[in-house]
Structures are given as C-alpha cells and as structure tokens.
C-alpha cells in the first residue's frame, strides 16, 4: 500500500498556526500566517521556542536535525519549511 | 504533598556505586598536567577569559554543597552523590587551572579571594526560591531539574570551547571535561526519574512547568557571585552558546523533559 503523501507547506502552516494559537492563548489562529515573525509578531522568545519545538515535533512526528540553528528561523513559514524537509526525508526512507 | 524520606531517591545504592567507580578512573593522567605548556598566541583571548573564569567557577562549586545538602534533606544517597559530584567538579578546577598555567594565564590570589567573598548558600537559595513553580515542590526535584539544565549547559560550553580553542591538546582535554559534564547531566536525570517513581501524578505534573520556568530564567552559578560581575566574566559561559549551540540545548532539553507534559494533561483532567 502506498504511504500517504506528506502534507503540503500550506497545510503545515495551517496546522502550525492552530498549535501556536493554542500555545500563545490566542482566540483564533486566523492572524497567524506563513509570514508571521515568530519573535516580533508572536513574541516567541527562547522559552517559547521550547514549546514550539516540542509541539511541532509531536504534532508532525518529526525530529529536527541536530544541526538546526533556530536563530536563523524567523517566520512560521520557516518552521513549516523545516518540518516539510524532515517529512520529506522520513517519507523518502 | 512533597515526598519525604524514608522514601529513598534510589531503591538501592547501585547507581551511586556505578557513578563512584566510573569517576575513579576518569583522569588517570591528572598528575602529568602539571607540565603542560602552550602558546597563548594560538588561543583566542575570549577562550582564555572563558578558561580562567570557568576555572574559578569549577572551584566555586564546592561552596554550593551546603545548598545541595539542605535541598537533599535527609536523603543520604543524594547527599553522598553531591559530595562525589563536587569532588569531580573540583577535579575540573585542577585540570582547567593547569591549562591556564600552561597558557601563562594562571589565576591570582585576588581571583580566589574575590570568589570566596560570594554568599553561595543565600544566592542559590534565593534563585531556587524565585524560580520554583509551586511552593510545595520537593526541593530535591527542583535541584535535580536545575542540575539537568546546568550540566547540559556545561557540556555545550566545553564543547564550544574545545572547537574554538585552537590547540588540539587543549581541545582534547576540554572534550573529556564535556564528557564528565554529560555524566553529571545524566545522573540528575536518573535520580529525577527514580524519585518520580514515588511521586503522585500532581507532583509529576510539576516537572514540565518547572523545566520551562528554569529555562526561561536560567542563571549559571557564575551569576550568583559578585566577583564574576566585577571582572566582566558573568556571561562567559553562556556567551559560547551561539545560535546552533543554543538550538542544540533547546532540542535536547525539550525532548528530554517533554515526556512529562502528559502529566499536566492528566492532572488537569483529574
Ligand atoms: Fe565541571
Ligand atoms: Fe558538572
């Protein structure tokens, strides 16, 4: 049986927005977009990063590479890109 | 309610025995470090400053023992462990000081005097009191969670210093120190897990928020000591955590502690 294809970037952003809204206690995920800046728009600091990493790895069943540098990850879309990369790697195995 | 002895942190002393035995054989070449000689020109000034302040820091760990003894209460196994751990940190002091001497950058009497003016006990207590997420949290649990973060932070700082120091012989020694720090980190994890076996769901639910609270307000021991601020060395430890290193810390700690998030959901739905 063919394995289901990994979610597309837009779908990853949508799911991430829902998780982030919950983490940040926002009423709705509607204001979170791919371009939303994690630090400036959403106030994700080094503490928030712990939550974001945990939720992203759990929700998408991925493990970020140990060489990931989160200091150069700025937007929700950047995180989605990382997740997409890991999902592609997993499905390629 | 916080568990109290006679509930032990470990059912048997085996884990502590293993730690002790491994620790006896880690630095058989310690005596030979007296003859180290390096070319200071090859080592970046920032790394020399890091080595000097970290030498003092490792020396200062012994002063924290009072705080650890208090937090481990009557738990003799953890008290015994903390005495052994302190001796290992003191070994790091000797090793790092030998490197500093080899670099012709030895510490002075003034450095040691400045270090000993700090009120370790009160500083540590004030910090732990500030960061605890629940007034009833078992102080052993708090100390062990802090231990995991502090020791992993040390692993990464020594690894970074090894990568940047410019002299392979120093790098090899610093990597060995980092390995010791990983053992310390791991011991805190094992002790925490053993202790949690006796804890209620409500107590287990404190682990994840306590980890977050410490990470969000992380102070390394140097920050408790005024002398480090005086010589501008307070943040040397964390300054070696560049973006990639800090990300490594976030990934490692998040993954380790995330298994305790489930208890929050359990206790919320109970
Ligand atoms: Fe150490
Ligand atoms: Fe250590």
Coordinates of C-alpha atoms and ligand atoms in Angstrom, one line a residue:
Chain A
X1 CA 0.0 0.0 0.0
X2 CA 1.5 3.4 -0.9
X3 CA 2.1 5.6 2.1
X4 CA 0.1 8.8 2.3
X5 CA 1.9 11.7 0.8
X6 CA 3.2 14.3 3.4
X7 CA 1.2 17.4 3.9
X8 CA 1.9 20.4 1.7
X9 CA 3.5 23.6 3.0
X10 CA 0.2 25.5 3.3
X11 CA -1.3 22.6 5.3
X12 CA 1.7 22.5 7.6
X13 CA 1.4 26.3 8.2
X14 CA -2.3 25.9 8.9
X15 CA -1.7 23.2 11.5
X16 CA 1.2 25.1 13.0
X17 CA -1.0 28.2 13.3
X18 CA -3.6 26.2 15.3
X19 CA -0.9 24.8 17.6
X20 CA 0.7 28.2 18.0
X21 CA -2.6 29.9 18.8
X22 CA -3.2 27.4 21.5
X23 CA 0.3 27.8 22.9
X24 CA 0.1 31.6 22.8
X25 CA -3.5 31.5 24.1
X26 CA -4.8 33.4 21.1
X27 CA -8.5 33.3 20.4
X28 CA -8.1 32.2 16.9
X29 CA -5.3 31.1 14.6
X30 CA -6.5 33.3 11.8
X31 CA -4.0 36.1 12.4
X32 CA -1.0 33.6 12.1
X33 CA 0.4 33.3 8.6
X34 CA 3.4 31.9 6.9
X35 CA 5.0 35.4 7.0
X36 CA 4.3 36.0 10.7
X37 CA 7.6 36.7 12.5
X38 CA 8.0 34.4 15.5
X39 CA 9.7 36.9 17.7
X40 CA 8.3 40.2 16.6
X41 CA 4.7 39.3 15.7
X42 CA 4.1 36.4 18.1
X43 CA 6.5 37.1 20.9
X44 CA 8.1 33.6 20.7
X45 CA 11.2 34.0 22.9
X46 CA 13.8 31.4 23.9
X47 CA 11.2 29.9 26.3
X48 CA 8.5 29.9 23.5
X49 CA 11.0 28.1 21.3
X50 CA 11.0 25.1 23.7
X51 CA 7.2 24.9 23.4
X52 CA 7.3 25.4 19.6
X53 CA 9.9 22.7 19.1
X54 CA 8.0 20.3 21.4
X55 CA 4.6 20.8 19.8
X56 CA 6.0 20.8 16.2
X57 CA 7.9 17.5 16.8
X58 CA 4.9 15.9 18.4
X59 CA 2.2 17.1 16.0
X60 CA 4.1 16.3 12.9
X61 CA 6.0 13.3 14.2
X62 CA 9.3 14.7 13.0
X63 CA 12.7 15.3 14.7
X64 CA 14.5 18.4 13.7
X65 CA 18.1 17.8 12.7
X66 CA 20.6 18.3 15.5
X67 CA 22.4 20.9 13.3
X68 CA 19.3 23.1 13.1
X69 CA 20.0 26.7 14.0
X70 CA 16.8 28.3 15.3
X71 CA 18.4 31.7 15.5
X72 CA 18.1 31.9 11.7
X73 CA 14.5 30.7 11.7
X74 CA 12.4 33.8 11.7
X75 CA 8.8 33.1 10.5
X76 CA 6.1 30.5 10.8
X77 CA 6.8 29.6 7.2
X78 CA 10.5 29.0 8.0
X79 CA 9.4 26.5 10.7
X80 CA 7.0 24.9 8.2
X81 CA 9.9 24.6 5.8
X82 CA 11.9 22.7 8.3
X83 CA 9.0 20.4 9.1
X84 CA 8.5 19.8 5.4
X85 CA 12.1 19.0 4.9
X86 CA 12.0 16.4 7.8
X87 CA 8.8 14.9 6.5
X88 CA 10.2 14.5 3.0
X89 CA 13.3 12.8 4.5
X90 CA 11.1 10.4 6.5
X91 CA 8.9 9.5 3.6
X92 CA 11.9 9.0 1.3
X93 CA 13.2 6.2 3.6
Chain B
X1 CA 2.5 16.8 49.1
X2 CA 6.2 16.6 48.6
X3 CA 7.6 13.2 49.3
X4 CA 9.9 12.9 52.3
X5 CA 12.4 10.4 53.3
X6 CA 12.3 7.5 54.3
X7 CA 11.1 7.2 50.7
X8 CA 14.5 6.9 49.0
X9 CA 15.6 8.6 45.8
X10 CA 17.0 5.2 44.8
X11 CA 15.9 1.8 45.9
X12 CA 19.5 0.7 46.1
X13 CA 22.8 2.5 46.1
X14 CA 23.9 0.7 42.8
X15 CA 23.6 3.8 40.6
X16 CA 25.7 5.8 43.0
X17 CA 28.2 3.0 43.2
X18 CA 28.5 3.0 39.4
X19 CA 29.0 6.7 39.4
X20 CA 31.7 6.4 42.0
X21 CA 33.5 3.6 40.3
X22 CA 33.5 5.3 36.9
X23 CA 34.7 8.6 38.5
X24 CA 37.7 6.9 39.9
X25 CA 39.2 6.1 36.5
X26 CA 38.4 9.2 34.5
X27 CA 41.6 11.2 34.9
X28 CA 44.5 8.8 35.5
X29 CA 46.8 11.3 33.8
X30 CA 45.9 14.2 36.1
X31 CA 49.3 14.4 37.7
X32 CA 51.0 14.8 34.3
X33 CA 49.0 18.0 33.6
X34 CA 51.5 19.9 35.8
X35 CA 53.9 20.0 32.9
X36 CA 51.5 21.4 30.3
X37 CA 52.9 24.2 28.2
X38 CA 51.0 26.1 25.4
X39 CA 51.5 29.0 23.1
X40 CA 49.0 31.6 24.3
X41 CA 49.1 33.4 20.9
X42 CA 47.2 30.5 19.4
X43 CA 44.2 30.7 21.7
X44 CA 41.6 33.4 21.1
X45 CA 41.6 35.9 24.0
X46 CA 37.9 35.2 24.6
X47 CA 38.7 31.5 25.2
X48 CA 41.5 32.3 27.6
X49 CA 39.0 34.5 29.6
X50 CA 36.4 31.7 29.5
X51 CA 39.0 29.2 30.8
X52 CA 40.1 31.5 33.6
X53 CA 36.6 32.3 34.8
X54 CA 35.4 28.7 34.4
X55 CA 38.4 27.5 36.5
X56 CA 37.1 29.7 39.3
X57 CA 33.6 28.5 38.6
X58 CA 34.6 24.9 39.0
X59 CA 36.5 25.8 42.1
X60 CA 33.4 27.5 43.5
X61 CA 31.1 24.5 43.0
X62 CA 32.4 23.2 46.3
X63 CA 30.8 26.2 48.0
X64 CA 27.4 25.2 46.8
X65 CA 27.5 21.9 48.7
X66 CA 25.7 23.5 51.6
X67 CA 22.7 24.4 49.4
X68 CA 22.6 20.9 47.9
X69 CA 22.8 19.3 51.3
X70 CA 19.9 21.4 52.5
X71 CA 17.8 20.6 49.5
X72 CA 18.5 16.9 49.6
X73 CA 17.3 16.9 53.2
X74 CA 17.8 13.5 54.9
X75 CA 18.2 11.8 51.6
X76 CA 21.7 10.4 52.3
X77 CA 22.1 8.8 48.9
X78 CA 21.7 12.2 47.1
X79 CA 23.9 13.9 49.8
X80 CA 26.5 11.3 49.2
X81 CA 26.3 11.8 45.5
X82 CA 26.5 15.5 45.7
X83 CA 29.8 15.2 47.7
X84 CA 31.2 12.9 45.0
X85 CA 29.9 15.3 42.2
X86 CA 31.6 18.2 43.9
X87 CA 34.9 16.4 44.0
X88 CA 34.6 15.8 40.2
X89 CA 33.9 19.5 39.7
X90 CA 37.0 20.2 41.8
X91 CA 38.9 17.9 39.6
X92 CA 37.8 20.1 36.7
X93 CA 39.1 23.1 38.5
X94 CA 42.5 21.4 38.8
X95 CA 42.5 20.5 35.1
X96 CA 41.5 23.9 33.9
X97 CA 43.9 25.6 36.2
X98 CA 46.7 23.5 34.8
X99 CA 45.7 24.6 31.3
X100 CA 45.6 28.3 32.4
X101 CA 49.1 27.8 33.9
X102 CA 50.3 26.2 30.7
X103 CA 49.0 29.3 28.9
X104 CA 50.8 31.5 31.3
X105 CA 47.4 32.8 32.4
X106 CA 47.2 31.5 36.0
X107 CA 44.7 32.8 38.5
X108 CA 45.8 35.1 41.2
X109 CA 45.3 35.3 44.9
X110 CA 42.9 38.2 44.2
X111 CA 40.8 36.0 42.0
X112 CA 40.4 33.3 44.7
X113 CA 39.7 35.9 47.3
X114 CA 37.0 37.6 45.2
X115 CA 35.4 34.2 44.6
X116 CA 35.3 33.4 48.2
X117 CA 33.5 36.6 49.1
X118 CA 30.3 35.4 47.5
X119 CA 27.4 34.1 49.6
X120 CA 26.8 30.9 47.7
X121 CA 24.3 29.5 50.0
X122 CA 21.9 32.5 50.1
X123 CA 22.4 33.2 46.3
X124 CA 21.5 29.7 45.3
X125 CA 18.6 29.6 47.8
X126 CA 17.2 32.9 46.6
X127 CA 17.4 31.8 42.9
X128 CA 15.7 28.5 43.5
X129 CA 13.0 30.2 45.6
X130 CA 12.4 32.6 42.8
X131 CA 12.0 30.0 40.1
X132 CA 10.0 27.3 41.9
X133 CA 6.6 26.9 40.2
X134 CA 4.9 25.5 43.3
X135 CA 5.7 26.4 46.9
X136 CA 5.3 22.7 47.9
X137 CA 7.6 21.3 45.3
X138 CA 10.1 18.9 46.7
X139 CA 13.4 20.8 46.7
X140 CA 15.2 17.7 45.6
X141 CA 13.1 17.6 42.5
X142 CA 13.8 21.3 41.8
X143 CA 17.5 20.8 42.4
X144 CA 17.7 17.8 40.1
X145 CA 15.8 19.6 37.2
X146 CA 18.1 22.5 37.6
X147 CA 21.0 20.1 37.6
X148 CA 20.0 18.6 34.2
X149 CA 19.9 22.1 32.6
X150 CA 23.1 23.3 34.3
X151 CA 25.1 20.3 33.4
X152 CA 23.9 20.1 29.8
X153 CA 24.8 23.8 29.6
X154 CA 28.3 22.9 30.7
X155 CA 28.5 20.1 28.1
X156 CA 27.8 22.6 25.4
X157 CA 30.0 25.3 26.7
X158 CA 33.0 23.0 27.0
X159 CA 32.3 21.5 23.6
X160 CA 32.2 25.0 22.1
X161 CA 35.4 26.0 23.9
X162 CA 37.1 22.8 22.5
X163 CA 36.1 23.7 19.0
X164 CA 37.3 27.3 19.3
X165 CA 40.5 27.0 21.4
X166 CA 42.9 26.5 18.5
X167 CA 45.2 23.9 20.2
X168 CA 44.3 20.2 19.7
X169 CA 45.8 19.1 23.0
X170 CA 43.6 21.6 24.9
X171 CA 40.6 20.7 22.8
X172 CA 41.1 17.0 23.7
X173 CA 41.1 17.8 27.4
X174 CA 38.0 20.1 27.1
X175 CA 36.1 17.3 25.3
X176 CA 36.9 15.0 28.2
X177 CA 35.6 17.6 30.6
X178 CA 32.4 17.8 28.5
X179 CA 32.0 14.1 28.7
X180 CA 32.1 14.3 32.5
X181 CA 29.5 17.0 32.4
X182 CA 27.3 14.7 30.4
X183 CA 27.6 12.1 33.1
X184 CA 26.6 14.7 35.6
X185 CA 23.6 15.6 33.5
X186 CA 22.6 12.0 33.0
X187 CA 22.9 11.3 36.8
X188 CA 20.5 14.2 37.5
X189 CA 18.1 12.6 35.0
X190 CA 18.4 9.1 36.5
X191 CA 17.9 10.5 40.1
X192 CA 14.9 12.5 39.0
X193 CA 13.3 9.5 37.3
X194 CA 14.0 7.3 40.3
X195 CA 12.4 9.9 42.6
X196 CA 9.4 10.4 40.4
X197 CA 8.5 6.7 40.8
X198 CA 7.4 7.6 44.3
X199 CA 5.6 10.8 43.3
X200 CA 2.0 11.5 42.8
X201 CA 0.6 12.5 39.4
X202 CA 0.3 16.0 40.8
X203 CA 4.0 16.1 41.6
X204 CA 4.9 14.7 38.2
X205 CA 2.8 17.4 36.6
X206 CA 5.2 20.0 38.1
X207 CA 8.2 18.7 36.1
X208 CA 7.5 20.3 32.7
X209 CA 6.4 23.7 34.0
X210 CA 9.4 23.7 36.4
X211 CA 11.8 22.9 33.5
X212 CA 10.2 25.8 31.5
X213 CA 10.5 28.2 34.4
X214 CA 14.2 27.4 34.8
X215 CA 14.9 27.7 31.1
X216 CA 13.0 31.0 31.0
X217 CA 15.1 32.4 33.8
X218 CA 18.3 30.4 33.6
X219 CA 21.2 31.5 35.8
X220 CA 24.5 29.8 35.7
X221 CA 26.4 29.7 39.0
X222 CA 28.7 32.5 38.0
X223 CA 25.8 34.8 38.1
X224 CA 25.5 34.4 41.8
X225 CA 28.9 35.6 42.5
X226 CA 29.6 39.3 42.6
X227 CA 33.3 38.9 41.7
X228 CA 32.4 37.5 38.3
X229 CA 30.4 40.6 37.5
X230 CA 33.4 42.8 38.7
X231 CA 35.8 41.1 36.2
X232 CA 33.1 41.0 33.5
X233 CA 33.0 37.3 33.4
X234 CA 29.4 36.6 34.3
X235 CA 28.2 35.7 30.9
X236 CA 31.3 34.0 29.5
X237 CA 29.7 30.6 30.0
X238 CA 26.6 31.3 28.0
X239 CA 28.4 33.5 25.5
X240 CA 29.8 30.4 24.0
X241 CA 26.3 29.3 23.1
X242 CA 25.9 30.6 19.6
X243 CA 22.7 30.1 17.6
X244 CA 23.5 26.5 16.7
X245 CA 24.7 25.6 20.2
X246 CA 21.7 27.2 21.9
X247 CA 19.4 25.3 19.4
X248 CA 21.1 22.0 20.4
X249 CA 20.3 22.8 24.1
X250 CA 16.7 23.6 23.2
X251 CA 16.3 20.4 21.3
X252 CA 18.0 18.2 23.9
X253 CA 16.2 19.6 26.9
X254 CA 12.8 19.9 25.2
X255 CA 13.0 16.3 24.1
X256 CA 14.1 15.0 27.5
X257 CA 11.5 16.9 29.5
X258 CA 8.6 16.7 27.0
X259 CA 7.7 13.2 28.3
X260 CA 6.5 14.9 31.5
X261 CA 4.0 17.1 29.6
X262 CA 1.5 14.3 29.7
X263 CA 1.2 14.5 33.5
X264 CA -0.1 18.1 33.1
X265 CA -2.9 16.9 30.9
X266 CA -3.6 14.0 33.3
X267 CA -3.7 16.2 36.4
X268 CA -5.8 18.9 34.6
X269 CA -8.4 16.3 33.6
X270 CA -8.4 14.5 37.0
Ligands
LIG1 FE1 32.6 20.7 35.8
LIG2 FE1 29.3 19.1 36.2

